[in-house]
mmCIF file of C-alpha atoms in Angstrom:
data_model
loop_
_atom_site.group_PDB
_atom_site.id
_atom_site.type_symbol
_atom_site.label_atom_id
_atom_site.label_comp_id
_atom_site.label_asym_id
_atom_site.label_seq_id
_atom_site.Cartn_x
_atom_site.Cartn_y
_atom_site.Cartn_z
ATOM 1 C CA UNK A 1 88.012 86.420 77.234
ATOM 2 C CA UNK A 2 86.028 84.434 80.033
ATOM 3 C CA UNK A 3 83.519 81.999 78.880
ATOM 4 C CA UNK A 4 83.621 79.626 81.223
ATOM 5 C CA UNK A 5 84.269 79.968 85.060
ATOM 6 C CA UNK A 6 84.467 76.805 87.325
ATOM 7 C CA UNK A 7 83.061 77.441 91.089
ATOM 8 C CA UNK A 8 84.669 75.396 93.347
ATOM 9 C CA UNK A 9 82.812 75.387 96.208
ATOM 10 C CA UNK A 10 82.979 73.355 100.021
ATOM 11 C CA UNK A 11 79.751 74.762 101.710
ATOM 12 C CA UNK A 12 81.620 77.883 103.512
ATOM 13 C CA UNK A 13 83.560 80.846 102.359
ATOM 14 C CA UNK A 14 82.662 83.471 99.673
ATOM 15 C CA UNK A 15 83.292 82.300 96.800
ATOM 16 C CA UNK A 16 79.556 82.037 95.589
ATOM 17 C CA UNK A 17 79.001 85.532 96.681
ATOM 18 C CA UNK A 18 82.364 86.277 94.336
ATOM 19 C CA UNK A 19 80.752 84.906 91.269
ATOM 20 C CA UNK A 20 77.198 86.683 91.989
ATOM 21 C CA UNK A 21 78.710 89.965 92.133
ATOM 22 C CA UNK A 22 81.546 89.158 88.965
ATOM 23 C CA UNK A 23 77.733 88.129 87.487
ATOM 24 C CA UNK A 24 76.916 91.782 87.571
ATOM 25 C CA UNK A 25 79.903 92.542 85.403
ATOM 26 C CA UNK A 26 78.061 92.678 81.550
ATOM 27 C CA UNK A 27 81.362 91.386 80.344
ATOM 28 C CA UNK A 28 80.811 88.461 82.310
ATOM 29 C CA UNK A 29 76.832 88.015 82.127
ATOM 30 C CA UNK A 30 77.117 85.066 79.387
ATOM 31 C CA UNK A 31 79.813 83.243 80.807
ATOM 32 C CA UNK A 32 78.821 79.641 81.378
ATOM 33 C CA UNK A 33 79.359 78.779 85.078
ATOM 34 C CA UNK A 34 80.013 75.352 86.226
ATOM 35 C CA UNK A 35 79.643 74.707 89.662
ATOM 36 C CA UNK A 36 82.271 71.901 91.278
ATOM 37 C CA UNK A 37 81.969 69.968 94.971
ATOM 38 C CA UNK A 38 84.481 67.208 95.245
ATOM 39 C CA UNK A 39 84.165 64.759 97.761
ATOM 40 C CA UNK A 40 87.337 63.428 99.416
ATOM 41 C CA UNK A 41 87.855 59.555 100.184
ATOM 42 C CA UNK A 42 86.176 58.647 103.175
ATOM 43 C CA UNK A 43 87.492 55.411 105.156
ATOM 44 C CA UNK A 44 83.912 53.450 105.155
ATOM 45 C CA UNK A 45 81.236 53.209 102.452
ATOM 46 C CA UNK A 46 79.027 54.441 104.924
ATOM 47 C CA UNK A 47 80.581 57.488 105.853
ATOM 48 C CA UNK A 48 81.609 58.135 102.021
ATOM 49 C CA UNK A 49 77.283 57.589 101.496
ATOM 50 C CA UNK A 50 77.165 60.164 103.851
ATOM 51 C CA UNK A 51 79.924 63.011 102.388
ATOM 52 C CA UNK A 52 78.057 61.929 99.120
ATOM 53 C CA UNK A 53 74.451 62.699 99.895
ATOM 54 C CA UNK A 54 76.296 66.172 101.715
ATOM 55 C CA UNK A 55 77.664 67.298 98.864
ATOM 56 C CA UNK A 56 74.892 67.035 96.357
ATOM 57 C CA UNK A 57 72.791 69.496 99.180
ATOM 58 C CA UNK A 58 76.040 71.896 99.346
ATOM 59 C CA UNK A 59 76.023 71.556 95.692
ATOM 60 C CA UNK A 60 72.347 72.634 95.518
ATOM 61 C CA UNK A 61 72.324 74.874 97.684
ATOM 62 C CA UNK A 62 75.130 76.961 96.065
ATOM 63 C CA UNK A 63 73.221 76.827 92.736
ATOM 64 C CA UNK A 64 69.889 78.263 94.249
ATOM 65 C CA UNK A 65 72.469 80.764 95.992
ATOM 66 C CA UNK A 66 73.185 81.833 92.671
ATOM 67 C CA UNK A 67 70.090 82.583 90.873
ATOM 68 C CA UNK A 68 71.556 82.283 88.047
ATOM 69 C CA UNK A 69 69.922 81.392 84.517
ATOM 70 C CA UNK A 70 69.441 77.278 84.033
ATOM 71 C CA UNK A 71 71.219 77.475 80.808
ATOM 72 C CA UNK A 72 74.239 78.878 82.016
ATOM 73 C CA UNK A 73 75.035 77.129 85.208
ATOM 74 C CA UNK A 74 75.655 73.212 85.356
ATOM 75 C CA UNK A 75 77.048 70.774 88.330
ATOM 76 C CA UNK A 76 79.688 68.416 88.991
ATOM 77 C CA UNK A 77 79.585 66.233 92.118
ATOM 78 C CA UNK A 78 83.045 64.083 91.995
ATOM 79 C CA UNK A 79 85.252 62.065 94.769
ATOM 80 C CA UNK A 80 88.706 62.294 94.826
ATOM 81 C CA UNK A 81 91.540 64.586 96.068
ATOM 82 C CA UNK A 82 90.015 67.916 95.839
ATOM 83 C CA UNK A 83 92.891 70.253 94.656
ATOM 84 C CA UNK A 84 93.698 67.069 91.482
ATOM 85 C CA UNK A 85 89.841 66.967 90.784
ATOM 86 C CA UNK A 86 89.453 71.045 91.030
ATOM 87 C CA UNK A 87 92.502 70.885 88.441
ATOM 88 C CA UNK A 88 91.314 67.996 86.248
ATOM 89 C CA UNK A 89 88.027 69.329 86.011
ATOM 90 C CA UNK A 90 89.275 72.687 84.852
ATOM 91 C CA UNK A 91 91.288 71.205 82.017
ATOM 92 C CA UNK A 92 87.923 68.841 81.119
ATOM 93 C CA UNK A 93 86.188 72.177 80.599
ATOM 94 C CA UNK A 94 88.909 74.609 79.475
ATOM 95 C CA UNK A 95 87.976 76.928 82.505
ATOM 96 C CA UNK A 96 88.956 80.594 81.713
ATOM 97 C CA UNK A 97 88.879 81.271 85.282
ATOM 98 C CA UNK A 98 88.606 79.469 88.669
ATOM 99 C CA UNK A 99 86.641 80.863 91.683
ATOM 100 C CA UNK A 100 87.748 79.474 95.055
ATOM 101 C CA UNK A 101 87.643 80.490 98.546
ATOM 102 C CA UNK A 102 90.825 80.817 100.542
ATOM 103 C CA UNK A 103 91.563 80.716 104.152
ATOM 104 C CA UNK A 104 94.423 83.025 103.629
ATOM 105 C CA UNK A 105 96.856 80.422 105.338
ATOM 106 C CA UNK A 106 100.886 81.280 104.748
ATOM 107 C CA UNK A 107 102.995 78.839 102.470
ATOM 108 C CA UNK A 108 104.140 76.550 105.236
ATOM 109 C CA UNK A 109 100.590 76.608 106.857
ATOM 110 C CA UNK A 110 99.191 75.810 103.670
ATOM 111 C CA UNK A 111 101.686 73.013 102.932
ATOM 112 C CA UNK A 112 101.011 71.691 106.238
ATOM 113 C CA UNK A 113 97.197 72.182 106.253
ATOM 114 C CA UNK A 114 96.651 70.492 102.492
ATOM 115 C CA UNK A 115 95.149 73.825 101.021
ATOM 116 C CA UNK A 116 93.411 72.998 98.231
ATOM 117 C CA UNK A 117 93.846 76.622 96.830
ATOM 118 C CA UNK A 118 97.096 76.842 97.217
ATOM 119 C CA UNK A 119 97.875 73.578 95.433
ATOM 120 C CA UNK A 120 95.506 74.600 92.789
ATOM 121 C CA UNK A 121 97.374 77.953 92.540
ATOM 122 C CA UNK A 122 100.557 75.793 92.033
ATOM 123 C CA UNK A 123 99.339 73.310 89.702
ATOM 124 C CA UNK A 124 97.230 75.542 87.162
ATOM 125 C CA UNK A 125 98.392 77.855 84.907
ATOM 126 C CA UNK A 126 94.501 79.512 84.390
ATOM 127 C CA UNK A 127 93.382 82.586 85.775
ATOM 128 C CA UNK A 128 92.279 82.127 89.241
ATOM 129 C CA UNK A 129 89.964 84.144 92.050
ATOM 130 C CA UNK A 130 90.406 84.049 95.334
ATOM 131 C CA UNK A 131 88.041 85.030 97.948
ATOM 132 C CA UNK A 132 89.042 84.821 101.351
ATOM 133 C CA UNK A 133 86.741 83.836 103.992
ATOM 134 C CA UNK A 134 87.360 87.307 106.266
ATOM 135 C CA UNK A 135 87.134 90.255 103.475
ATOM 136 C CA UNK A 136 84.067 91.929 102.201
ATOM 137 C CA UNK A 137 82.965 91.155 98.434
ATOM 138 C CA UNK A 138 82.119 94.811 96.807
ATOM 139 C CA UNK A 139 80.426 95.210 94.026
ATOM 140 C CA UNK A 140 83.466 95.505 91.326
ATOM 141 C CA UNK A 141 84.029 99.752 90.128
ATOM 142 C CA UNK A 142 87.821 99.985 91.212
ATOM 143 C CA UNK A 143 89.796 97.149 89.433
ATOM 144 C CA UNK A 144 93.702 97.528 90.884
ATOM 145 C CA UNK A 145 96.298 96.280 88.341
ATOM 146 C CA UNK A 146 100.118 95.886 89.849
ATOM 147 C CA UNK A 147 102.122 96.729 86.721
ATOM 148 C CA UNK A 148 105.681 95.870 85.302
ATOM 149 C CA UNK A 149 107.418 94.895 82.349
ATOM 150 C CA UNK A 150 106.603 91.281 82.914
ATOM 151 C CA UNK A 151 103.926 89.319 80.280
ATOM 152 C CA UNK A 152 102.388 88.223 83.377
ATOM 153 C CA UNK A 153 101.132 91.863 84.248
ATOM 154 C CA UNK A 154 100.337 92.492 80.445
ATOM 155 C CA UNK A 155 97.972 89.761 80.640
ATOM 156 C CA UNK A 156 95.884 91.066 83.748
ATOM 157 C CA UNK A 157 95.465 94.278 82.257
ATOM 158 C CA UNK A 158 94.094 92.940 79.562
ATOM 159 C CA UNK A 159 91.369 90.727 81.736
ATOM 160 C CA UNK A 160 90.976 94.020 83.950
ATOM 161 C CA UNK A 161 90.308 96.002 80.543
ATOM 162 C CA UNK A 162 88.001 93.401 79.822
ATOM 163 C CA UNK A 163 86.346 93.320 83.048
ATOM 164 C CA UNK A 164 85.629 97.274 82.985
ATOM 165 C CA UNK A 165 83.759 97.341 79.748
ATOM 166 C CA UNK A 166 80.495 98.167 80.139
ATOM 167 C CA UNK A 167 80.470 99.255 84.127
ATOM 168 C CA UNK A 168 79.323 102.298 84.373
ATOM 169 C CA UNK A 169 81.383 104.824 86.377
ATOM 170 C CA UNK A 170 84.398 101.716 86.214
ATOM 171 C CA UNK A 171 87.797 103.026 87.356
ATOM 172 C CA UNK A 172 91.031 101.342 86.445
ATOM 173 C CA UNK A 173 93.752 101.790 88.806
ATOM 174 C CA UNK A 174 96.974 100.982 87.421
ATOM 175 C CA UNK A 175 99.970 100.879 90.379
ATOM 176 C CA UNK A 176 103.587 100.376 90.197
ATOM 177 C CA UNK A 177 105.996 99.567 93.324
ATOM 178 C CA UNK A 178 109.743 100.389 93.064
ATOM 179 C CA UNK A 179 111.194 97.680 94.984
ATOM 180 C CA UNK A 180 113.175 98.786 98.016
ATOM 181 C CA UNK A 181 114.132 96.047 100.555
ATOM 182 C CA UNK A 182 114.600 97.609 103.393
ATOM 183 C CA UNK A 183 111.134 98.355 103.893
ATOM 184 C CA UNK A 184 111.048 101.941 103.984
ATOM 185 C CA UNK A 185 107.705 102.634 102.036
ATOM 186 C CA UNK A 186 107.440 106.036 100.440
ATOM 187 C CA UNK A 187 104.320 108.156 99.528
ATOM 188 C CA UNK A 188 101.425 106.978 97.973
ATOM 189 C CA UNK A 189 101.584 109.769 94.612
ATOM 190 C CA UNK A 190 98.926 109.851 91.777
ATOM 191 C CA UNK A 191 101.483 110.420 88.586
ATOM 192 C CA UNK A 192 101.078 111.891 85.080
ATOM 193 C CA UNK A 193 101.606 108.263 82.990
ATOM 194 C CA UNK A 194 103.403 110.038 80.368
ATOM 195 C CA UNK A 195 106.290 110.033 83.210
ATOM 196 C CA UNK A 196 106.345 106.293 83.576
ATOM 197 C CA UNK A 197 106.563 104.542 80.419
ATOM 198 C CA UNK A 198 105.272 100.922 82.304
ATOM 199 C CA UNK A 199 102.211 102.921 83.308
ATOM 200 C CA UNK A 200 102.128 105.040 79.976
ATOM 201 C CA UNK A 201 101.393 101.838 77.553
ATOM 202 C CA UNK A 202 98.583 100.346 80.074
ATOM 203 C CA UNK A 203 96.549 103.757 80.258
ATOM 204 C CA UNK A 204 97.206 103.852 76.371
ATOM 205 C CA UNK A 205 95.429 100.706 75.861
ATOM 206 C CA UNK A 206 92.817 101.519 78.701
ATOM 207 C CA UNK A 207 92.404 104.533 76.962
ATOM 208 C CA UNK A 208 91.880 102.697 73.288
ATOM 209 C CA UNK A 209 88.878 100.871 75.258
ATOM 210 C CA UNK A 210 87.289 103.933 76.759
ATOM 211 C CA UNK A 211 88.216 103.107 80.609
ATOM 212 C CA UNK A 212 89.059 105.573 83.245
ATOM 213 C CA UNK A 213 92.935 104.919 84.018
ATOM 214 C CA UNK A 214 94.362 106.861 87.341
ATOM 215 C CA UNK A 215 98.616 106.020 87.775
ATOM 216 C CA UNK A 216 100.282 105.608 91.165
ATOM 217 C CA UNK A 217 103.553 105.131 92.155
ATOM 218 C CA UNK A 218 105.464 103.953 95.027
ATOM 219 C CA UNK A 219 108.305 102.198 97.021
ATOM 220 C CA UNK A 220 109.021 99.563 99.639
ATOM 221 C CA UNK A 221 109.069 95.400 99.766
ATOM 222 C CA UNK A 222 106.464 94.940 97.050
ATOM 223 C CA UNK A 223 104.166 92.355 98.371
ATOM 224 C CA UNK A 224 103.379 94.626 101.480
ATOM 225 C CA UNK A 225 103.231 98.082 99.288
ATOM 226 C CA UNK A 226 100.930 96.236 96.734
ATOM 227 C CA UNK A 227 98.591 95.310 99.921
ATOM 228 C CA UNK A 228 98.457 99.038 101.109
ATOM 229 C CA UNK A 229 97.850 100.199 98.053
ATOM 230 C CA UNK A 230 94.762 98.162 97.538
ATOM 231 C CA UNK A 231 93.474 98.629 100.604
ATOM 232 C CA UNK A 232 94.485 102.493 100.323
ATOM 233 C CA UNK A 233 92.644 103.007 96.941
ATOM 234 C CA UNK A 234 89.806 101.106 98.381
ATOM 235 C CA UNK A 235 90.042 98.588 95.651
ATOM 236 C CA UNK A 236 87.248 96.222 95.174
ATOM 237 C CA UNK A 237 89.023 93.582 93.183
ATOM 238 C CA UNK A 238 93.126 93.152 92.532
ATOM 239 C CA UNK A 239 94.676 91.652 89.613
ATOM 240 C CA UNK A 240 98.841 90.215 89.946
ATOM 241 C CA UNK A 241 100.437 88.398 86.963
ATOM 242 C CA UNK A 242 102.534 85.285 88.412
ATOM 243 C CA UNK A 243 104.941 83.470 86.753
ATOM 244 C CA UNK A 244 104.736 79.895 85.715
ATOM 245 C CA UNK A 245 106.084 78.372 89.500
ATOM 246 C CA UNK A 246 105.277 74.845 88.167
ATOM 247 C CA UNK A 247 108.321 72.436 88.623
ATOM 248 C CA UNK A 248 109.620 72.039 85.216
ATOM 249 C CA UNK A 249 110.450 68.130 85.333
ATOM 250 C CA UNK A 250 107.683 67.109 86.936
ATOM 251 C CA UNK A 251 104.571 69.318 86.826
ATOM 252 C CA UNK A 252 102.074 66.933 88.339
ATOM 253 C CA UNK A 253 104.020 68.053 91.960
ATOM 254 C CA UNK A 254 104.110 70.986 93.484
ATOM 255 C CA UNK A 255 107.475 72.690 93.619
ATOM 256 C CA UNK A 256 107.670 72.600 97.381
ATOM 257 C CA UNK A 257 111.523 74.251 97.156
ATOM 258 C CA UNK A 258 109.799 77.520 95.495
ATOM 259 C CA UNK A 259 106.270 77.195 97.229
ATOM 260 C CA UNK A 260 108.263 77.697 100.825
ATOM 261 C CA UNK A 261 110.639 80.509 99.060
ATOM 262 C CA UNK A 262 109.511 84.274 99.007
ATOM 263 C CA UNK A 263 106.882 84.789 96.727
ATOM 264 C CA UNK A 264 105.212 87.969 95.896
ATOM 265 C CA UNK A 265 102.312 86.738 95.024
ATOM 266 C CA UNK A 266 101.349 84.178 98.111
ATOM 267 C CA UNK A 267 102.210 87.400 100.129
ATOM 268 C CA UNK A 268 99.328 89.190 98.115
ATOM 269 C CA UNK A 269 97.006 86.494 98.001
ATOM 270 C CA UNK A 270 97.044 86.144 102.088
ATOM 271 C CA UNK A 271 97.289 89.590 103.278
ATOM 272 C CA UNK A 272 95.157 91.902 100.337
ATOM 273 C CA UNK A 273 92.239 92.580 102.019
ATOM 274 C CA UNK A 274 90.121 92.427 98.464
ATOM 275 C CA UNK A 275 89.742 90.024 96.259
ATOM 276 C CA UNK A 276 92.585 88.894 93.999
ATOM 277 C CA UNK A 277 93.087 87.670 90.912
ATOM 278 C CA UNK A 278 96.130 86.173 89.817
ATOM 279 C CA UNK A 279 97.111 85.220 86.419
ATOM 280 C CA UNK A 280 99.602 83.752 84.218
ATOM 281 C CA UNK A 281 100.688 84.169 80.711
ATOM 282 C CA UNK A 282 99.803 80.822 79.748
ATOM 283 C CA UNK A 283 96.710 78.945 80.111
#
């Protein structure tokens, strides 16, 4: 299910410490990795000479940072915008997943700012890892899965099933948040699945795989209870399906009406406090 992972990577951030420890997953051990620097325009040839002969050492250095096997990891030095290029070059390679690092800014900062991870986020509809620059990468044992009824959440517990295979002593945690607006969060409770039939199909299939499912329940303003829950469960890597929030007339923009709207998943992806995965049905 992923073959091919593209790095992105700018010199700073964890996102090459991300990939080294999703390395250790045997799932994931003969994935072909390419590893992606993009250079923006620079305003003189001289300076652009400059960024140029940067990147190729940020680019090597990430690849000896890796350790990884010759034959599975290849390079890309490009110039252009960074969050078209990271996109483009995805697409060239028909990336299963994406690997970036995040700042963890909030929709408006991020508008404002020009994250490139957000805009990828926007743009793409692949699988895509981010790794904030302030959390701790764990090796991966707990994989956190925020169910519902949606497709979206159906797909990541099929890439968390397919992450756990193989890991020895590999947990899946499977979660599912009433939503209650006022903000009153309830209990954190450990439930029979047979009880909830959203979380009684996903340990059914976990089960079919031979991964360790546990079922929790809760209520409150989802974004915030999936947070605490991942944090509470001392999750070392969270997957959230996302819809399709591509502008349908014009998908080469990003749909800056929705992008500054409430969105459970750019709540997740800047306050989880492990890494997260989000994913849509369609790649």
């Amino acid at each position: 299910m992923i073959e091919k992972i593209l790095l992105a990577v700018s010199g700073l951030g964890h996102a090459e410490e991300m990939l080294k420890t999703l390395k250790e997953v045997p799932s994931i051990q003969a994935a072909k990795v390419t590893v992606l620097h993009v250079v923006p325009p620079q305003s003189t040839a001289t300076v652009m000479t400059e960024k140029w002969e940067e990147g190729g050492k940020i680019l090597a250095n990430a690849i000896q940072s890796l350790n990884l096997d010759p034959s599975q990891v290849s390079s890309i030095l490009r110039q252009g915008d960074p969050k078209s290029v990271v996109c483009q070059v995805a697409d060239e390679m028909d990336a299963d997943l994406i690997i970036m690092g995040s700042r963890g800014l909030k929709r408006l900062q991020s508008i404002l700012a020009n994250s490139v991870s957000q805009y990828v986020f926007q743009l793409s509809s692949r699988p895509m890892l981010l790794v904030k620059d302030d959390i701790y990468v764990k090796r991966i044992k707990r994989v956190m899965v925020a169910m519902d009824n949606s497709d979206a959440a159906k797909h990541c517990l099929n890439l968390a099933l397919f992450l756990l295979r193989g890991i020895s002593g590999g947990q899946l945690i499977l979660t599912n948040v009433t939503t209650d607006l006022r903000g009153k969060s309830s209990e954190l409770n450990e439930v029979i699945p047979d009880k909830n039939s959203v979380l009684a199909v996903a340990v059914t299939e976990a089960a079919k795989l031979g991964v360790q499912a546990r079922c929790f329940v809760s209520s409150g303003k989802p974004g915030e209870e999936i947070c605490r829950l991942a944090e509470e469960l001392n999750t070392d890597l969270l997957l959230l399906g996302s819809p399709d929030r591509r502008p349908s007339v014009a998908k080469n923009f990003v749909d800056i009406d929705r992008l500054i709207g409430a969105s459970l998943s750019d709540y997740v992806r800047v306050n989880a406090t492990c890494p997260v995965l989000l994913a849509r049905t369609s790649a």
